[in-house]
PDB file of C-alpha atoms in Angstrom:
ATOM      1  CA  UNK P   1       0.000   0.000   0.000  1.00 68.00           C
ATOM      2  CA  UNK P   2       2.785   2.243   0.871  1.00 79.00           C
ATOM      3  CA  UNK P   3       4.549   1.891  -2.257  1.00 85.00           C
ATOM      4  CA  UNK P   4       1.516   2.088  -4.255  1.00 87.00           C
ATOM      5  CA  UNK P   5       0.721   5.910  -2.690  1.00 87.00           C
ATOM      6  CA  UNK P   6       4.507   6.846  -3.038  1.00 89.00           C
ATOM      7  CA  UNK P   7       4.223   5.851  -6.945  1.00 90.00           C
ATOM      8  CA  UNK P   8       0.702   7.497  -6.741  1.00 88.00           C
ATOM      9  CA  UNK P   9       2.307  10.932  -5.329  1.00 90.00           C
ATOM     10  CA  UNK P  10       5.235  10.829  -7.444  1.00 92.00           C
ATOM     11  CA  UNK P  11       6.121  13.768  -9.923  1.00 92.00           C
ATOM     12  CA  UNK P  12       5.604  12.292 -13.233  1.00 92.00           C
ATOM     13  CA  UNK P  13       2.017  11.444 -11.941  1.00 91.00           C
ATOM     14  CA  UNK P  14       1.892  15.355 -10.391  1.00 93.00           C
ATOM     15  CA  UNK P  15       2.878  16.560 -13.881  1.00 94.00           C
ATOM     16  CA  UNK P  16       0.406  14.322 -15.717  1.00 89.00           C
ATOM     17  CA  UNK P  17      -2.556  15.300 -13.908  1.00 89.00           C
ATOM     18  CA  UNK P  18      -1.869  18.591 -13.885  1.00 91.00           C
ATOM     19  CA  UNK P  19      -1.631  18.812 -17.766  1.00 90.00           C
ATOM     20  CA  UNK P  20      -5.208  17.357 -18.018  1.00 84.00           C
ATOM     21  CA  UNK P  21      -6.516  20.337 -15.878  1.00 86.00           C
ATOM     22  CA  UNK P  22      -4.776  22.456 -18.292  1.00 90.00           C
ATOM     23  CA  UNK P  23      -6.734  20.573 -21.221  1.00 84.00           C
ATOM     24  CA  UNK P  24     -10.050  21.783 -19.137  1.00 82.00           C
ATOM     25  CA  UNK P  25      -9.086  25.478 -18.474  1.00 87.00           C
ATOM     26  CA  UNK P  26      -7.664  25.474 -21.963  1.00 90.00           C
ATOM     27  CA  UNK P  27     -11.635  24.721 -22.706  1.00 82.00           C
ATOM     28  CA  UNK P  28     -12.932  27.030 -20.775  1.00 84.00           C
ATOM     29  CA  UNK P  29     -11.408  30.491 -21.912  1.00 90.00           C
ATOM     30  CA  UNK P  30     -11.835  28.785 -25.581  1.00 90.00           C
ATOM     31  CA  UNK P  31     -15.763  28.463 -24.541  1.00 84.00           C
ATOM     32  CA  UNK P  32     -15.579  31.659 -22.758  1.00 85.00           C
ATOM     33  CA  UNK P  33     -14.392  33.617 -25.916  1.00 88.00           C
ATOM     34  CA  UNK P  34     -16.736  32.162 -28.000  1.00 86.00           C
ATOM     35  CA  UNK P  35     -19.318  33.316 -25.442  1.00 83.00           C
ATOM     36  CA  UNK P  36     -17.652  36.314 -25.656  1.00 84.00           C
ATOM     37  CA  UNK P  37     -17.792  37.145 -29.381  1.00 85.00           C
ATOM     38  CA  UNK P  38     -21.192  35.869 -29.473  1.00 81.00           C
ATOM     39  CA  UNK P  39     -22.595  38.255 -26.829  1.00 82.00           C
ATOM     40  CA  UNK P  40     -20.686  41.509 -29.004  1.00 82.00           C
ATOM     41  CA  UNK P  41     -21.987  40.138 -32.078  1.00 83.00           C
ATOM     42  CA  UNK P  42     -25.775  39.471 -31.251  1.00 80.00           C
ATOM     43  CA  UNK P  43     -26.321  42.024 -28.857  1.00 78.00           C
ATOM     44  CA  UNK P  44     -28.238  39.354 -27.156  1.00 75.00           C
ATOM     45  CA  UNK P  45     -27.177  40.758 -23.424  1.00 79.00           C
ATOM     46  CA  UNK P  46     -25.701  43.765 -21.984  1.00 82.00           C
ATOM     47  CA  UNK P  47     -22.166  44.190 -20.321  1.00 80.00           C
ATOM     48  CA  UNK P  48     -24.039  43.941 -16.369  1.00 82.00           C
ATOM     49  CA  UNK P  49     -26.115  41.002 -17.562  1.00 82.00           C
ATOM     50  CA  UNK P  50     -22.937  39.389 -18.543  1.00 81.00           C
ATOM     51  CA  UNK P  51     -21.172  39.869 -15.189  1.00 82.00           C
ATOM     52  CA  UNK P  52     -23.777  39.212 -13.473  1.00 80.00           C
ATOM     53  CA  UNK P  53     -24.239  35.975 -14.895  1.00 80.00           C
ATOM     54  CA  UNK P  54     -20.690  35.332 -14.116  1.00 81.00           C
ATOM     55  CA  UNK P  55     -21.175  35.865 -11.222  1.00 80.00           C
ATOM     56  CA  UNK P  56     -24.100  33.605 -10.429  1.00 77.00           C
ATOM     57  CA  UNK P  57     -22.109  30.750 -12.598  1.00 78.00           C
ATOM     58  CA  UNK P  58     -19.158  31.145  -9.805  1.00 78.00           C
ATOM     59  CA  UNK P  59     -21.635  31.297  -6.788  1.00 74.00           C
ATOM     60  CA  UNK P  60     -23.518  28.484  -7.987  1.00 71.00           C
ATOM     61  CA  UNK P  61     -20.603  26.476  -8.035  1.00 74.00           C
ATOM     62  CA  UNK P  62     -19.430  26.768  -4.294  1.00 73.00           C
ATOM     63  CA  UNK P  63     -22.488  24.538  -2.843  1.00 66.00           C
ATOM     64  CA  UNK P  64     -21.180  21.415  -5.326  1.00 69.00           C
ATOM     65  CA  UNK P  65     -17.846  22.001  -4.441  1.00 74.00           C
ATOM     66  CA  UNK P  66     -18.214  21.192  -0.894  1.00 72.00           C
ATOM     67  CA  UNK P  67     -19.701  17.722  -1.808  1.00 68.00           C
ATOM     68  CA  UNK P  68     -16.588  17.369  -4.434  1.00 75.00           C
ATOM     69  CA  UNK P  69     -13.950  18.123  -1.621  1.00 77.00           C
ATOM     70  CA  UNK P  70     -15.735  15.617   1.103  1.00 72.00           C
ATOM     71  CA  UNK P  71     -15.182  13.232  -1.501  1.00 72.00           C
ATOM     72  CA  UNK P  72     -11.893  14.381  -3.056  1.00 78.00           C
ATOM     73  CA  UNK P  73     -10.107  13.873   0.461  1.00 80.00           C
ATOM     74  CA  UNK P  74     -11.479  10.109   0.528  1.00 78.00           C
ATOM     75  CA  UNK P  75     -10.325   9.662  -2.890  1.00 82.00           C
ATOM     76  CA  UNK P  76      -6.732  10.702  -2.215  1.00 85.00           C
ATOM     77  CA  UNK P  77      -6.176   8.613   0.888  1.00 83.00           C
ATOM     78  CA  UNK P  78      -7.177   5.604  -1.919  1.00 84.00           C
ATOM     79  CA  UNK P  79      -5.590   7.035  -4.645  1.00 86.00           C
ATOM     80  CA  UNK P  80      -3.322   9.601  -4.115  1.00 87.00           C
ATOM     81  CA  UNK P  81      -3.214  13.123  -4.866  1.00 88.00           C
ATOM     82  CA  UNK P  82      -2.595  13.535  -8.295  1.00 88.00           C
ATOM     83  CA  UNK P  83      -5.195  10.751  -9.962  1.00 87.00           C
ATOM     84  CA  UNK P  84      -7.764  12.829  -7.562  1.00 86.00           C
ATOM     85  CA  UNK P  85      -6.769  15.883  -9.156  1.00 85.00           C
ATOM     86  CA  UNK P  86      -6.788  14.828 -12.544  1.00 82.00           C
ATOM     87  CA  UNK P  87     -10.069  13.360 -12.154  1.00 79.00           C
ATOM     88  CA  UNK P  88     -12.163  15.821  -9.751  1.00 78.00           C
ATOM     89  CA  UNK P  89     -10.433  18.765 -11.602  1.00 74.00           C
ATOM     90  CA  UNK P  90     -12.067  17.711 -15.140  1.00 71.00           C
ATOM     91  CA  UNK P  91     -15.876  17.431 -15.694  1.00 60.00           C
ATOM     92  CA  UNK P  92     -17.066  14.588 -13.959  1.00 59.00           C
ATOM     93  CA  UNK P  93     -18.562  13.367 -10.925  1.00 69.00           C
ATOM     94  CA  UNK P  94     -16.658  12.671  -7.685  1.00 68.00           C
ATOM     95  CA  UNK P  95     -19.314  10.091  -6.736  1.00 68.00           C
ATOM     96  CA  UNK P  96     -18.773   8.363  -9.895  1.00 78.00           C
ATOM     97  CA  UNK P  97     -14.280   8.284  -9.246  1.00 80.00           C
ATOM     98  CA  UNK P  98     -15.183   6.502  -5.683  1.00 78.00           C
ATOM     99  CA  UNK P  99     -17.467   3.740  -7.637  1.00 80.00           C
ATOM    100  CA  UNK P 100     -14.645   3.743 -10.421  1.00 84.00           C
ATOM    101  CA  UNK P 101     -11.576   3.126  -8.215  1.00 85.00           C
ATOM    102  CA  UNK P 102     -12.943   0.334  -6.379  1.00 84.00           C
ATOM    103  CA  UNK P 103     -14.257  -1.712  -9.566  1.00 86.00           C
ATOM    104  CA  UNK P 104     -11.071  -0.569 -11.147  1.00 86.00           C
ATOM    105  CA  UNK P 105      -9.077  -2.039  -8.119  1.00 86.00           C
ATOM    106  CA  UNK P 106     -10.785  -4.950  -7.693  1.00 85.00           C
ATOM    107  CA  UNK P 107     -12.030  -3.382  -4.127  1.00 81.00           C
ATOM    108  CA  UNK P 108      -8.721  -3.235  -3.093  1.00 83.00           C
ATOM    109  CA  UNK P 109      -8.251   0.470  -3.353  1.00 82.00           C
ATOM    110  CA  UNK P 110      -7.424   1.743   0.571  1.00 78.00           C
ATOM    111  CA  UNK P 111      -6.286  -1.430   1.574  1.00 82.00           C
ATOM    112  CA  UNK P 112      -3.093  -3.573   2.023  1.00 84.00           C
ATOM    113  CA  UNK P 113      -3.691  -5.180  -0.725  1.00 86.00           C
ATOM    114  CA  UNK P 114      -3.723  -1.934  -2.890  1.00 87.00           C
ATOM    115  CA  UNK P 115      -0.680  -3.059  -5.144  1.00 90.00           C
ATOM    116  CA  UNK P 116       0.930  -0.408  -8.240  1.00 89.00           C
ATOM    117  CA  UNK P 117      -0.671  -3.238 -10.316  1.00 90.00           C
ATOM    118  CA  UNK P 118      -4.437  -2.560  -8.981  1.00 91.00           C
ATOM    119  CA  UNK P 119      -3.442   1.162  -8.914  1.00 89.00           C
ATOM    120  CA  UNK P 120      -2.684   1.155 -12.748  1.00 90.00           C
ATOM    121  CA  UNK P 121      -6.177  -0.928 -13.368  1.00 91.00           C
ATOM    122  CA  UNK P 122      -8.214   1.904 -10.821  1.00 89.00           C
ATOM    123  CA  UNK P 123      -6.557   4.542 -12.975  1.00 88.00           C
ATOM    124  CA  UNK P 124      -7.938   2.756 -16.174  1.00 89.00           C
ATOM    125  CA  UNK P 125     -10.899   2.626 -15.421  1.00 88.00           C
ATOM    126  CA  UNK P 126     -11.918   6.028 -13.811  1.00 85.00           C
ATOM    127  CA  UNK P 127     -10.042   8.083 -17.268  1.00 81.00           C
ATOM    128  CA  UNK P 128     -11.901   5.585 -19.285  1.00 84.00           C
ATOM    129  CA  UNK P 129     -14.922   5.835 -17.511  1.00 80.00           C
ATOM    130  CA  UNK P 130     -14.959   9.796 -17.327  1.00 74.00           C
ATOM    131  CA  UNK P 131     -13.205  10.717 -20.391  1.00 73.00           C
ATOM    132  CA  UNK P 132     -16.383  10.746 -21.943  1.00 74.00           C
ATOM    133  CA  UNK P 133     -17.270  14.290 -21.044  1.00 71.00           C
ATOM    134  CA  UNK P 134     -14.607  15.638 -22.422  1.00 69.00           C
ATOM    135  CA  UNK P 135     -15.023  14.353 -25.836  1.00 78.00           C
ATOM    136  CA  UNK P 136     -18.606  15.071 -25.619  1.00 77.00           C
ATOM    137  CA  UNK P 137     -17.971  18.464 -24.858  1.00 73.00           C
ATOM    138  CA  UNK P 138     -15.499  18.680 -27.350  1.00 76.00           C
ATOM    139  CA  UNK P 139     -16.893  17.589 -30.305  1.00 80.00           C
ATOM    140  CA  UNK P 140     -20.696  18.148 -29.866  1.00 78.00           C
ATOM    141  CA  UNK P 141     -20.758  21.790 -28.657  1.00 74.00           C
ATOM    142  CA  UNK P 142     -20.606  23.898 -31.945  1.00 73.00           C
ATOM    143  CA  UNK P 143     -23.023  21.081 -33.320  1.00 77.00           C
ATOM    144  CA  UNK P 144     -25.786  21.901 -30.746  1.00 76.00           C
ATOM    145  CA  UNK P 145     -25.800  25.459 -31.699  1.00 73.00           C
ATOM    146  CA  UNK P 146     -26.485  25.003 -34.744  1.00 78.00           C
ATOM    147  CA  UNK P 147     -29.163  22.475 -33.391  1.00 78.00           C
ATOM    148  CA  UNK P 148     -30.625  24.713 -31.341  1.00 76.00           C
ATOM    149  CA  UNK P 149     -30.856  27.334 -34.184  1.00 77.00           C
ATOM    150  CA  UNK P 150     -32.897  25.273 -36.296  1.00 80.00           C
ATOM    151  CA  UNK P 151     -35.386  23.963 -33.484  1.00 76.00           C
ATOM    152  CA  UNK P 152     -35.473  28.439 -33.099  1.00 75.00           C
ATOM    153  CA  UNK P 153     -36.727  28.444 -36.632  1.00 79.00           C
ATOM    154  CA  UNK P 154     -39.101  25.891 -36.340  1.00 78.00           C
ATOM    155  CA  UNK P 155     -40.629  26.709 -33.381  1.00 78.00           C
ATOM    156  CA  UNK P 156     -39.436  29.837 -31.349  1.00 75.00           C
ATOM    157  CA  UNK P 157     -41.132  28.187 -27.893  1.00 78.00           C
ATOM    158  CA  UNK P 158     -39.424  25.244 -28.737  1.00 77.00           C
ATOM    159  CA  UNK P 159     -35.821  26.567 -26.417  1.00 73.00           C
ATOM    160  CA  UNK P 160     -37.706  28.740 -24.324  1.00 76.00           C
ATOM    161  CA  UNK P 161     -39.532  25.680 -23.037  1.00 79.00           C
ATOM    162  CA  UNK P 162     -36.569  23.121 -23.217  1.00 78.00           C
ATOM    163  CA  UNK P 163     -34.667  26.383 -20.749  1.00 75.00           C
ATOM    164  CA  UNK P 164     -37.304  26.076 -18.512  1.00 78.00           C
ATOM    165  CA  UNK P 165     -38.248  22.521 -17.858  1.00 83.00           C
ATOM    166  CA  UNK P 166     -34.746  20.992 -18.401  1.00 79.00           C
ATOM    167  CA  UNK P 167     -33.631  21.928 -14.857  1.00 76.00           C
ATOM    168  CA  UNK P 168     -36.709  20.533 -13.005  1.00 80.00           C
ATOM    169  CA  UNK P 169     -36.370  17.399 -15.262  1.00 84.00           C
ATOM    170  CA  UNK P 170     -32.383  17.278 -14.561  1.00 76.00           C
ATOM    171  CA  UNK P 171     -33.365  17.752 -10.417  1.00 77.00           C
ATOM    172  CA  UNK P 172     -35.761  15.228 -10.165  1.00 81.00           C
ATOM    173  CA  UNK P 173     -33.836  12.654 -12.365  1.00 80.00           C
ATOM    174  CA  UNK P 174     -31.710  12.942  -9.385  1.00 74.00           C
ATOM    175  CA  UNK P 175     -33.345  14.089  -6.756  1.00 79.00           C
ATOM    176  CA  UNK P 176     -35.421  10.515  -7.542  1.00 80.00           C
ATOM    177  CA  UNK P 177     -32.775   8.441  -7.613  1.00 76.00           C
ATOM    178  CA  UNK P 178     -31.228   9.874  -4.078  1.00 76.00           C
ATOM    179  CA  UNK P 179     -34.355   9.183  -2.465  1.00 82.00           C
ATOM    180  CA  UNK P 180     -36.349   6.278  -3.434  1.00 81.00           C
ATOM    181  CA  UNK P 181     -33.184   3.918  -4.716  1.00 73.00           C
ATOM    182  CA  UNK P 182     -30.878   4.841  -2.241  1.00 72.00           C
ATOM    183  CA  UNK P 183     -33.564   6.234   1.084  1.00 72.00           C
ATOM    184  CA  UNK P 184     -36.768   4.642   1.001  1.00 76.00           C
ATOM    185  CA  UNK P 185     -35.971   1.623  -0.998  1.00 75.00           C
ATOM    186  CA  UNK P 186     -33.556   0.198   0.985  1.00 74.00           C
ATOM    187  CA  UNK P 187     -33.706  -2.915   3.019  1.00 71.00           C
ATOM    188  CA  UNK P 188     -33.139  -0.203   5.798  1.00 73.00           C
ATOM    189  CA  UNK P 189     -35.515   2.870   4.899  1.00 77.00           C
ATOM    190  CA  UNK P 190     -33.737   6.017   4.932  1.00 82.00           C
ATOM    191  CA  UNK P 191     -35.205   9.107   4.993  1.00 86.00           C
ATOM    192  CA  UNK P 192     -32.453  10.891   5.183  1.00 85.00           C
ATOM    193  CA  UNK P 193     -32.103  11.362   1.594  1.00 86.00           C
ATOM    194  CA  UNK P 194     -35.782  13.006   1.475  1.00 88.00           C
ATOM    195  CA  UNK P 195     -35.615  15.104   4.223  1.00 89.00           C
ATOM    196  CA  UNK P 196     -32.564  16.513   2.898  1.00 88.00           C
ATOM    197  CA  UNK P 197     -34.310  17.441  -0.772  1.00 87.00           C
ATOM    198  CA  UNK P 198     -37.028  18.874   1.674  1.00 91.00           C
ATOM    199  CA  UNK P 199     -34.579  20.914   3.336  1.00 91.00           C
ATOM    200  CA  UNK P 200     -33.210  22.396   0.089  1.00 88.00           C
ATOM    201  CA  UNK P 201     -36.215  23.471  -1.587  1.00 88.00           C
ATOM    202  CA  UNK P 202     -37.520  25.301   1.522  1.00 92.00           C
ATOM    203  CA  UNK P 203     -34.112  26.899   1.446  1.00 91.00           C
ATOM    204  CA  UNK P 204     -34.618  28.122  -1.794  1.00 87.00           C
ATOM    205  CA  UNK P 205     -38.339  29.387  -0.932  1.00 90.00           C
ATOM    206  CA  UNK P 206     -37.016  31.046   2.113  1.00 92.00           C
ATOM    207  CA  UNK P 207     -34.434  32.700   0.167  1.00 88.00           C
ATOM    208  CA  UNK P 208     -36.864  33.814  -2.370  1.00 87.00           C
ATOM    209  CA  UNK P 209     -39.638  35.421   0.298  1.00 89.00           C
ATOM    210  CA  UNK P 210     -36.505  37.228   1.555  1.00 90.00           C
ATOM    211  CA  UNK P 211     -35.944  39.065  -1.556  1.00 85.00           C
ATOM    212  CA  UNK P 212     -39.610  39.711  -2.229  1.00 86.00           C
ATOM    213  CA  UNK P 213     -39.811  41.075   0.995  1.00 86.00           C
ATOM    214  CA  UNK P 214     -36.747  43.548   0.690  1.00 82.00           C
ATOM    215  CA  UNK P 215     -35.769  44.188  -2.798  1.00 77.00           C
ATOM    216  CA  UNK P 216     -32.204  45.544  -1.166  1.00 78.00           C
ATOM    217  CA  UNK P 217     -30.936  41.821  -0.636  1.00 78.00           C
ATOM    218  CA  UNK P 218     -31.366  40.833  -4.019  1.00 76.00           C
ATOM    219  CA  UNK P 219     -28.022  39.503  -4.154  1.00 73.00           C
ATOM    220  CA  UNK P 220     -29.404  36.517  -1.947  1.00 78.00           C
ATOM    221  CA  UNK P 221     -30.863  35.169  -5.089  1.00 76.00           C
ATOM    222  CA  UNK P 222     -27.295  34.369  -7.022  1.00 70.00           C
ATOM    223  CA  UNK P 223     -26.685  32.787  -3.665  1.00 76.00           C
ATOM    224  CA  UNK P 224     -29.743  30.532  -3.620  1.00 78.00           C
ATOM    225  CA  UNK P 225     -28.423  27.286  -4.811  1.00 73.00           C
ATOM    226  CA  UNK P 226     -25.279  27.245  -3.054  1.00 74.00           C
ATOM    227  CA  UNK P 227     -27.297  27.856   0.323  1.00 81.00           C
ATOM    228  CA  UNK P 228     -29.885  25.170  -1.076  1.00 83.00           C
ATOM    229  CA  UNK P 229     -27.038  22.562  -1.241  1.00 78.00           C
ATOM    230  CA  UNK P 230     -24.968  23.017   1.834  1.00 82.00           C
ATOM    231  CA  UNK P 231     -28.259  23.255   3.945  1.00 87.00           C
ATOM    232  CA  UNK P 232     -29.277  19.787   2.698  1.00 86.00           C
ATOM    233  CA  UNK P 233     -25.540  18.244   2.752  1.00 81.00           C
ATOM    234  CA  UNK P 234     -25.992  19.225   6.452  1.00 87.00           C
ATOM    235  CA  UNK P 235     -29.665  17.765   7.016  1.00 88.00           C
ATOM    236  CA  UNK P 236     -28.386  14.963   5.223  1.00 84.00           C
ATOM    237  CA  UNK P 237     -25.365  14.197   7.265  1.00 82.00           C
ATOM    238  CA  UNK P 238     -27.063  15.169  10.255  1.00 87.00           C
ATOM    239  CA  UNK P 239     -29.568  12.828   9.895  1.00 84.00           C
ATOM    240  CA  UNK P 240     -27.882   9.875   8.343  1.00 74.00           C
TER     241      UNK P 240
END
């Protein structure tokens, strides 16, 4: 196990992961430009709009993140530092890396048993297993524009409606699978996982009376999902 961790933290696998991060922030100011240009050329929002939404794409990320680095410091007692980095620090899911590096492993990851061999096998099968997103992101991006443009001529509605209901279908896609196939149908009912979805969305509601009521504290609005998240990460745990 030792030896495994010591191969796991050594430079070459430091410099590795840290040149797949660069891939993804190379990504992101090429997306961001894009976005960029497109906003200059369209006219389609104005310079505070832009920041704003900035902003609220930064805030929204800090409730996630917590639930990333509770993971992430599992992960690199299991698998070191740099595989955790190269793999949390790229778009994927840090629920998903745990799953990965045990299969991968042979549910030896963490253990004595944890040899470079099972290390090299864990680190297979996580890239493998997330690379996915960034191919997908790489190669389909421009083509759903132009998607997207076409459904606009066809039907205008068409990505107003897609905008409005793809969140709520993307929440409770998950939101379902958290609490009936891992709370209430367990051999053990948990309801944990429900309380915890309760807790959020009366977050949110509290949030958004607080605005209506006071139009000064606005700004509580760009912080509504990150309070959302950590409030039911805590109800959660708490309860658990």
């Amino acid at each position: 196990m030792n030896e495994t961790l010591k191969i796991a933290n050594s430079p070459v696998m430091w410099t590795l992961s840290l040149l797949i991060v660069a891939v993804v922030v190379f990504q992101s100011i090429v997306f961001y430009r894009l976005a960029s240009k497109r906003v200059k050329t369209t006219n389609l929002l104005k310079p505070d709009q832009v920041k704003k939404a900035l902003k609220i794409g930064v805030i929204g990320t800090i409730g996630p993140a917590f639930a990333v680095f509770a993971v992430a410091i599992a992960l690199i007692a299991q698998v070191g530092g740099p595989l955790t980095l190269a793999r949390i620090g790229i778009i994927g899911s840090a629920a998903f890396e745990m799953i990965a590096a045990q299969i991968g492993s042979g549910g030896t990851a963490g253990t004595p048993e944890f040899v470079p061999k099972m290390l090299s096998a864990a680190a297979w099968v996580m890239t493998l297993g997330g690379g996915g997103w960034l191919v997908v992101v790489f190669f389909t991006t421009k083509h759903i524009d132009s998607l997207s443009e076409k459904f606009k001529k066809a039907n205008p509605l068409t990505i107003v409606y897609m905008s409005v209901f793809a969140p709520f279908i993307i929440f409770f896609s998950l939101g379902y699978g958290e609490v009936i196939n891992k709370g209430l149908l367990k051999e053990t009912t948990d309801i944990a996982p429900l309380l915890a979805l309760i807790a959020g969305g009366i977050s949110v509601v509290i949030v958004n009376k607080i605005v209506a009521k006071d139009s000064s504290k606005k700004w509580l609005k760009e912080w509504a999902m990150g309070i959302s998240v950590v409030v039911a990460m805590v109800v959660g745990t708490l309860l658990s």
